[in-house]
mmCIF file of C-alpha atoms in Angstrom:
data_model
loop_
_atom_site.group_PDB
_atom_site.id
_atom_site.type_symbol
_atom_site.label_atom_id
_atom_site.label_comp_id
_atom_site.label_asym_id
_atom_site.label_seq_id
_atom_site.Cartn_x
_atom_site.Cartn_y
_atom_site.Cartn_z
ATOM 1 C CA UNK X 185 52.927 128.491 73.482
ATOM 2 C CA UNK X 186 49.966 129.045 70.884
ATOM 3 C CA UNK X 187 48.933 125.581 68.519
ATOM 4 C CA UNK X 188 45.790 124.984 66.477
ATOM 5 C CA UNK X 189 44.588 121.714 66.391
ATOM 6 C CA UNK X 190 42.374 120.823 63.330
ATOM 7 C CA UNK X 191 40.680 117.359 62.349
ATOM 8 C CA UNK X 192 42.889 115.379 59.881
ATOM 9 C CA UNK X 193 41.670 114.535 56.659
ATOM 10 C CA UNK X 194 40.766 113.487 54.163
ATOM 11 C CA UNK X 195 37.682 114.557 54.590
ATOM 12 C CA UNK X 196 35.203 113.241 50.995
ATOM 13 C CA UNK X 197 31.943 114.675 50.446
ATOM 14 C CA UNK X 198 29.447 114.165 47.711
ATOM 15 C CA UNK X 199 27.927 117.960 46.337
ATOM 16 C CA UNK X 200 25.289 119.994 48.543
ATOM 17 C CA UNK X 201 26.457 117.763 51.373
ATOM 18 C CA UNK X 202 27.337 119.483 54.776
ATOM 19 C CA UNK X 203 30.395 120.438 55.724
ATOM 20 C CA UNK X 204 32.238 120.868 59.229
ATOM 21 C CA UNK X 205 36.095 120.807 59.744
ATOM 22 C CA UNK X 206 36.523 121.201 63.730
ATOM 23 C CA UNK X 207 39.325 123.741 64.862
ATOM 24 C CA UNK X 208 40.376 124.371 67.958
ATOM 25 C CA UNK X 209 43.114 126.466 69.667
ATOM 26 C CA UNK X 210 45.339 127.537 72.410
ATOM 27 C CA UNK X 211 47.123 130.744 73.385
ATOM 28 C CA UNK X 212 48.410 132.929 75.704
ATOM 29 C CA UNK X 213 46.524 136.417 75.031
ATOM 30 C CA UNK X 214 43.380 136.897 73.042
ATOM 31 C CA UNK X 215 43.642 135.927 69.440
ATOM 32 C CA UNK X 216 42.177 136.549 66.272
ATOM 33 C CA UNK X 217 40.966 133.440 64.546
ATOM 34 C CA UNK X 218 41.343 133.061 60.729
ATOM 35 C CA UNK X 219 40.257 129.570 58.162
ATOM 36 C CA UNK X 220 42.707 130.006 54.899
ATOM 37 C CA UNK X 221 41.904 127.881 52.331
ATOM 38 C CA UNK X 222 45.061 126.792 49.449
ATOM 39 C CA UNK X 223 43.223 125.658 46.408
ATOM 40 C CA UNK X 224 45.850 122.671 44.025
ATOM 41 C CA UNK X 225 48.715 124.557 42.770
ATOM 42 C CA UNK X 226 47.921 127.742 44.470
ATOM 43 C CA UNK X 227 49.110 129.520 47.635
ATOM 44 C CA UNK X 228 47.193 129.683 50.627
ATOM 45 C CA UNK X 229 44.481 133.046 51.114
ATOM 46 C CA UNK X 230 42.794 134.463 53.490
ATOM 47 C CA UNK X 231 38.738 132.771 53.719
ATOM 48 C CA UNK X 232 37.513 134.455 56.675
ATOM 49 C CA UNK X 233 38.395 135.953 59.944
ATOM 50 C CA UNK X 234 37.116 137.028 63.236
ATOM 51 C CA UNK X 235 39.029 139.073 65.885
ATOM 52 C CA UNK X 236 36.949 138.591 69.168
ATOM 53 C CA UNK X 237 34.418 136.115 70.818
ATOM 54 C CA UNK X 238 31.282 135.407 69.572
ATOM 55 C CA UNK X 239 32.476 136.976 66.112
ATOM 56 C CA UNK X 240 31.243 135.056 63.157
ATOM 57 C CA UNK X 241 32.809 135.366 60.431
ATOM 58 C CA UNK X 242 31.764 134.366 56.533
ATOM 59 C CA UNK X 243 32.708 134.600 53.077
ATOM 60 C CA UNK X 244 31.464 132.193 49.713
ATOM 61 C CA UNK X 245 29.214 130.476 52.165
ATOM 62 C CA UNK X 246 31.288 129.578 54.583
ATOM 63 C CA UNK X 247 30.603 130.245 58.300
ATOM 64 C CA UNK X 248 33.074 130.188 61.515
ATOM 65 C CA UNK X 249 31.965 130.850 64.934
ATOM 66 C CA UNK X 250 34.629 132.079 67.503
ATOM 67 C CA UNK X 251 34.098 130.261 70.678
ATOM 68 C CA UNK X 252 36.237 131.413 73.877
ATOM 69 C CA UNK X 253 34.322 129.119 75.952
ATOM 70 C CA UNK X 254 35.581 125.982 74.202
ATOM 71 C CA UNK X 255 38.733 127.985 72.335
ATOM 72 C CA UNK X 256 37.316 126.463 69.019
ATOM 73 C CA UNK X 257 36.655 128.285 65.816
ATOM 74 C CA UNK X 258 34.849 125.566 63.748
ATOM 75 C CA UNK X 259 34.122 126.100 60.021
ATOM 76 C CA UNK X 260 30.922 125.244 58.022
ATOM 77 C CA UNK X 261 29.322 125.078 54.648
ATOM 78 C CA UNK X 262 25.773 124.090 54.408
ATOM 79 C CA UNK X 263 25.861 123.180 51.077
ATOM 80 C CA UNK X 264 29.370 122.227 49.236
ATOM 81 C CA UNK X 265 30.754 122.210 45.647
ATOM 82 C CA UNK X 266 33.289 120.348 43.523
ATOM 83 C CA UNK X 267 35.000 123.751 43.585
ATOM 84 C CA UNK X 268 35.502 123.904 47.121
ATOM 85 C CA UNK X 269 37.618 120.898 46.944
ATOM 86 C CA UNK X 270 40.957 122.542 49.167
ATOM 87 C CA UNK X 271 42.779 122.551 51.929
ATOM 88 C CA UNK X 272 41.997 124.338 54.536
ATOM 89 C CA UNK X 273 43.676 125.797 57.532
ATOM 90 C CA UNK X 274 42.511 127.068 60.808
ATOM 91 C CA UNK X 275 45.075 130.208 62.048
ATOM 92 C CA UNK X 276 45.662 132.576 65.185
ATOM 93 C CA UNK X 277 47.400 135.922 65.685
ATOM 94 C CA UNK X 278 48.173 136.899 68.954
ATOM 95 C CA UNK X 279 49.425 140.106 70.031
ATOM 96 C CA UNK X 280 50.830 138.832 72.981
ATOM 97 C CA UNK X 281 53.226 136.523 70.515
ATOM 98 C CA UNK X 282 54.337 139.192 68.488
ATOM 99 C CA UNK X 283 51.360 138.653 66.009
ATOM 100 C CA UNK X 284 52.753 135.881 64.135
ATOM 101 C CA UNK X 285 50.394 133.832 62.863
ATOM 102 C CA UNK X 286 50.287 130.015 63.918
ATOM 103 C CA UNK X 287 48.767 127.273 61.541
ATOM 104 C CA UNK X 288 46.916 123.833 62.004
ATOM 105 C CA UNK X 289 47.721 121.082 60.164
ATOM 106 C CA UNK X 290 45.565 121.834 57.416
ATOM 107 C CA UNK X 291 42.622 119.288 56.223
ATOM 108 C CA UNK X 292 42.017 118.572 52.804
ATOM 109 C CA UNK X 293 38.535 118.415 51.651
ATOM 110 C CA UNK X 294 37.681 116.546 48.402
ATOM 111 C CA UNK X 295 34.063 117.182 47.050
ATOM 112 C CA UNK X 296 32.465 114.756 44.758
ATOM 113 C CA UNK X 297 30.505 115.182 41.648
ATOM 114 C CA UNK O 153 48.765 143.687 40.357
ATOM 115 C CA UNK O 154 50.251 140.222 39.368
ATOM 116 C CA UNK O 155 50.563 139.035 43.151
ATOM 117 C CA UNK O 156 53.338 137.396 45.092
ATOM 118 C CA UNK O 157 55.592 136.138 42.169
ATOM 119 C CA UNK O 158 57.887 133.039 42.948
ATOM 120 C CA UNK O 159 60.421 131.493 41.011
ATOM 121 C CA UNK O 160 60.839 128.730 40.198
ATOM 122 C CA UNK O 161 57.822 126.904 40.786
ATOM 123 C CA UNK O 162 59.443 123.165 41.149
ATOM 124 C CA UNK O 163 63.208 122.669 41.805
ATOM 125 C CA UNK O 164 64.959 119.217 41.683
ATOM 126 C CA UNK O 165 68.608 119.004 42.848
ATOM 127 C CA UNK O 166 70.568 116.474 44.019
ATOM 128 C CA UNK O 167 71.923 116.544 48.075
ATOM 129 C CA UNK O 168 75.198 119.125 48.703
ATOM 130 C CA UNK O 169 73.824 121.346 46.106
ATOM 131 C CA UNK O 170 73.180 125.208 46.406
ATOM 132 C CA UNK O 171 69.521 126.274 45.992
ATOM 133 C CA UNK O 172 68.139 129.608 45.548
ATOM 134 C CA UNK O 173 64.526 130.790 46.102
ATOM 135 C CA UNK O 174 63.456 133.886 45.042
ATOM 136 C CA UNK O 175 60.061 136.136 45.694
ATOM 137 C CA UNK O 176 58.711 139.353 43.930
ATOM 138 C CA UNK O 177 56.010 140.877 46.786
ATOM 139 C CA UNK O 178 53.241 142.808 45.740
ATOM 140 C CA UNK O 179 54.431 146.536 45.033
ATOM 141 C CA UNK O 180 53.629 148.623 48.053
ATOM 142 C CA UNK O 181 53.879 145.822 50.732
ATOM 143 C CA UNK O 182 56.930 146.276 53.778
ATOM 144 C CA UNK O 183 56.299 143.235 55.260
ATOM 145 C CA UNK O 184 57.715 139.578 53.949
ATOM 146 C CA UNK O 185 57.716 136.200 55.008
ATOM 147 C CA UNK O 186 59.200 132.878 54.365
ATOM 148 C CA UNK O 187 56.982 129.714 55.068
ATOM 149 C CA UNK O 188 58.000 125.761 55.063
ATOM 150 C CA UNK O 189 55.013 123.564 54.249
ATOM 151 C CA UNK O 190 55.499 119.678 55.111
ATOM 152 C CA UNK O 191 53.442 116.809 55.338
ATOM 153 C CA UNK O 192 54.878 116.325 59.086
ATOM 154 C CA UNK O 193 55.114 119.732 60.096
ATOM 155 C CA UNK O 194 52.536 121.148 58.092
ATOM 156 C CA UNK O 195 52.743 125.390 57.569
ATOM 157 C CA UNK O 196 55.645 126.829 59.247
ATOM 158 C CA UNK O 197 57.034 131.009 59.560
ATOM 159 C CA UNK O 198 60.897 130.387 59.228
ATOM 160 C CA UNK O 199 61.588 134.066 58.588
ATOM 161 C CA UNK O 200 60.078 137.118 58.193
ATOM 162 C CA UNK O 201 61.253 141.011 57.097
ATOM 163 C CA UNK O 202 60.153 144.321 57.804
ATOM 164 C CA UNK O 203 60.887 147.206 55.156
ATOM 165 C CA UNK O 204 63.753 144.938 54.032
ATOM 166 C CA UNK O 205 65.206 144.296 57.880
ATOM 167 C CA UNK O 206 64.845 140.554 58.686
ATOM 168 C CA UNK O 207 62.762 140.913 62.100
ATOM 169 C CA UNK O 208 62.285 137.457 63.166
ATOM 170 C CA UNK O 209 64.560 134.409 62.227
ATOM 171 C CA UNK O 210 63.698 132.008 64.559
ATOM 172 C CA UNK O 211 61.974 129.735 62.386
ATOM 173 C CA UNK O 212 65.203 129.294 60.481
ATOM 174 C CA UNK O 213 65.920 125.493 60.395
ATOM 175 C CA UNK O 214 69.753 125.862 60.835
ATOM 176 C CA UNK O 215 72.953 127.894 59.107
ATOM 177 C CA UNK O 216 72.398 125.954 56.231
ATOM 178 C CA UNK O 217 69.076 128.123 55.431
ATOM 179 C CA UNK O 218 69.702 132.017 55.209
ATOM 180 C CA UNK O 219 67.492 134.956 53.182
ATOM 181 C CA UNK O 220 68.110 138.314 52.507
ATOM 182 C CA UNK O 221 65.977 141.375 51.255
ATOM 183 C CA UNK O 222 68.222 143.294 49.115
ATOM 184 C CA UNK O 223 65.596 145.824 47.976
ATOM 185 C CA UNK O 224 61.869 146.181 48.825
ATOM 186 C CA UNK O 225 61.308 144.228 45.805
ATOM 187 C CA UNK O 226 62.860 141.273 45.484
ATOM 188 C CA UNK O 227 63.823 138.305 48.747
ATOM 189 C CA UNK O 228 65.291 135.058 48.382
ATOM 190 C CA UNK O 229 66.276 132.261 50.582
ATOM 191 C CA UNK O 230 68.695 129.985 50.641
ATOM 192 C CA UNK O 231 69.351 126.590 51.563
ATOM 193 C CA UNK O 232 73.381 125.589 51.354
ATOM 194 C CA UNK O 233 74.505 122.556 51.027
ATOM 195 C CA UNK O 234 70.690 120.943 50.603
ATOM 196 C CA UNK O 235 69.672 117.818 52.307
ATOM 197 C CA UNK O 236 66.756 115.229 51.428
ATOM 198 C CA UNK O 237 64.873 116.266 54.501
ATOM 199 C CA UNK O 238 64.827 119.815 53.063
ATOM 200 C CA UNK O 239 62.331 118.683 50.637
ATOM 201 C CA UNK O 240 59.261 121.066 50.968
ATOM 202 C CA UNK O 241 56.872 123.539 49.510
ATOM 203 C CA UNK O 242 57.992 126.771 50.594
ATOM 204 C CA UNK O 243 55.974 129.609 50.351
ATOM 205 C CA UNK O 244 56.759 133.762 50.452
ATOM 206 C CA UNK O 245 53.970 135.964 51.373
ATOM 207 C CA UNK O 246 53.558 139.899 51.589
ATOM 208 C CA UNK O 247 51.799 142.025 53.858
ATOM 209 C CA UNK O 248 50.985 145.527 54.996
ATOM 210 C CA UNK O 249 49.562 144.971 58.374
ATOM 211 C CA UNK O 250 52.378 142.840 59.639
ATOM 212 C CA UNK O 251 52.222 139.643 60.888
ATOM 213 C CA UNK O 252 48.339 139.846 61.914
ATOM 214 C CA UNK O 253 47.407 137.732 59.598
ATOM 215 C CA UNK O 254 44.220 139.830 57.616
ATOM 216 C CA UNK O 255 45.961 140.526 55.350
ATOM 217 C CA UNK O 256 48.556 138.067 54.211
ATOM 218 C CA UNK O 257 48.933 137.339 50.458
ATOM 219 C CA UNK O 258 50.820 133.778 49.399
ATOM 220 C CA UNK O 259 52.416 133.195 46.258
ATOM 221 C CA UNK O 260 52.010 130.151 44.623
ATOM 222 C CA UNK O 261 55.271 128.127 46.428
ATOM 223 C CA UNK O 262 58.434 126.546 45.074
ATOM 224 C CA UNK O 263 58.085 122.512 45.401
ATOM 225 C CA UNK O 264 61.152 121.483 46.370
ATOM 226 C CA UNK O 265 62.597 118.124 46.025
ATOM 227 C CA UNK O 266 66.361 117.214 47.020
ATOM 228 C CA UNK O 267 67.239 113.702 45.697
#
């Protein structure tokens, strides 16, 4: 069946540090790849997406890559703010599953002042 | 629009009890879903509906859980009697595109606890 395997957290960063939260994935067909991000208190929404290899995909800064060669779909922030403290989660559709989507585990980033 | 709307936002009740979770999607969307978040098990689909037909149950814990869509307004799920382990965030989310994933919008989750 389809996982996504994401690094554990928590993962503490001081501000305009680098950030990289390492995603990988397995399934049976060819997936679209998606990072949601739930901020405290709030439900999760959609960050950024990509739909076939070599796709990147960005939004606020952040950056994702999607990688058939290695199934990964890493996500990256050059620069990182106190707001972007979150968790984050690393997603797939695939068609040949019906199109439901599967979750990692979520990591929780906490940026520091 | 005012978003996925769930009520209530934190629920405390004691094991054996009835609880009732209940979701507003956003006006115009025919797709619903039901989603478990744990610490162990992290962000799981238990249930999801299609212009108010439920589509895909298999996520569905046991006969203790069940939801219905009465209308294309209004879901809720239900956990009967409640047990400790039950104890989650639970999260409804709305969609036009199905269950692709671009365009999923969350509500904000019920926090459940069962003492």
């Amino acid at each position: 069946g389809n996982s996504v395997t994401q690094m554990e957290g928590p993962v503490t960063l001081s501000e305009e540090a680098f950030l990289t939260i390492n995603c990988t994935y397995t399934a049976t067909g060819y997936p679209s790849l998606f990072w949601y991000v739930q901020y405290p208190g709030e439900g999760l929404q959609l960050l950024l997406k990509a739909t076939k290899a070599d796709d990147k995909g960005s939004n606020k800064g952040f950056e994702a890559t999607y990688r058939k060669e290695t199934t990964s779909f890493h996500l990256e922030k050059g620069s990182v703010q106190v707001s972007d403290s979150a968790v984050y989660f690393c997603a797939l559709s695939d068609r040949a599953a019906g199109n439901k989507l599967t979750f990692g585990g979520g990591t929780r980033v906490l940026v520091k002042p | 629009d005012a978003g996925v709307i769930q009520s209530p936002r934190h629920e405390v009740t004691e094991m054996g009890q009835e609880v009732t979770l209940r979701c507003k999607p956003i006006s115009g969307h025919d797709y619903l879903f039901w989603y478990r978040q744990t610490m162990m098990r992290g962000l799981e689909l238990l249930i999801y509906f299609n212009n108010n037909v439920p589509i895909d149950d298999s996520g569905m814990p046991e006969d203790r859980f069940s939801a219905k869509m009465p209308n294309a307004s209004f879901s809720t799920l239900k956990i009967q009697p409640s047990e400790p382990r039950d104890s989650a965030v639970y999260f409804c989310a709305s969609s036009t595109t199905g269950t692709g994933g671009e365009k999923l919008f969350f509500g904000s989750g019920t926090q459940l606890s069962v003492l």
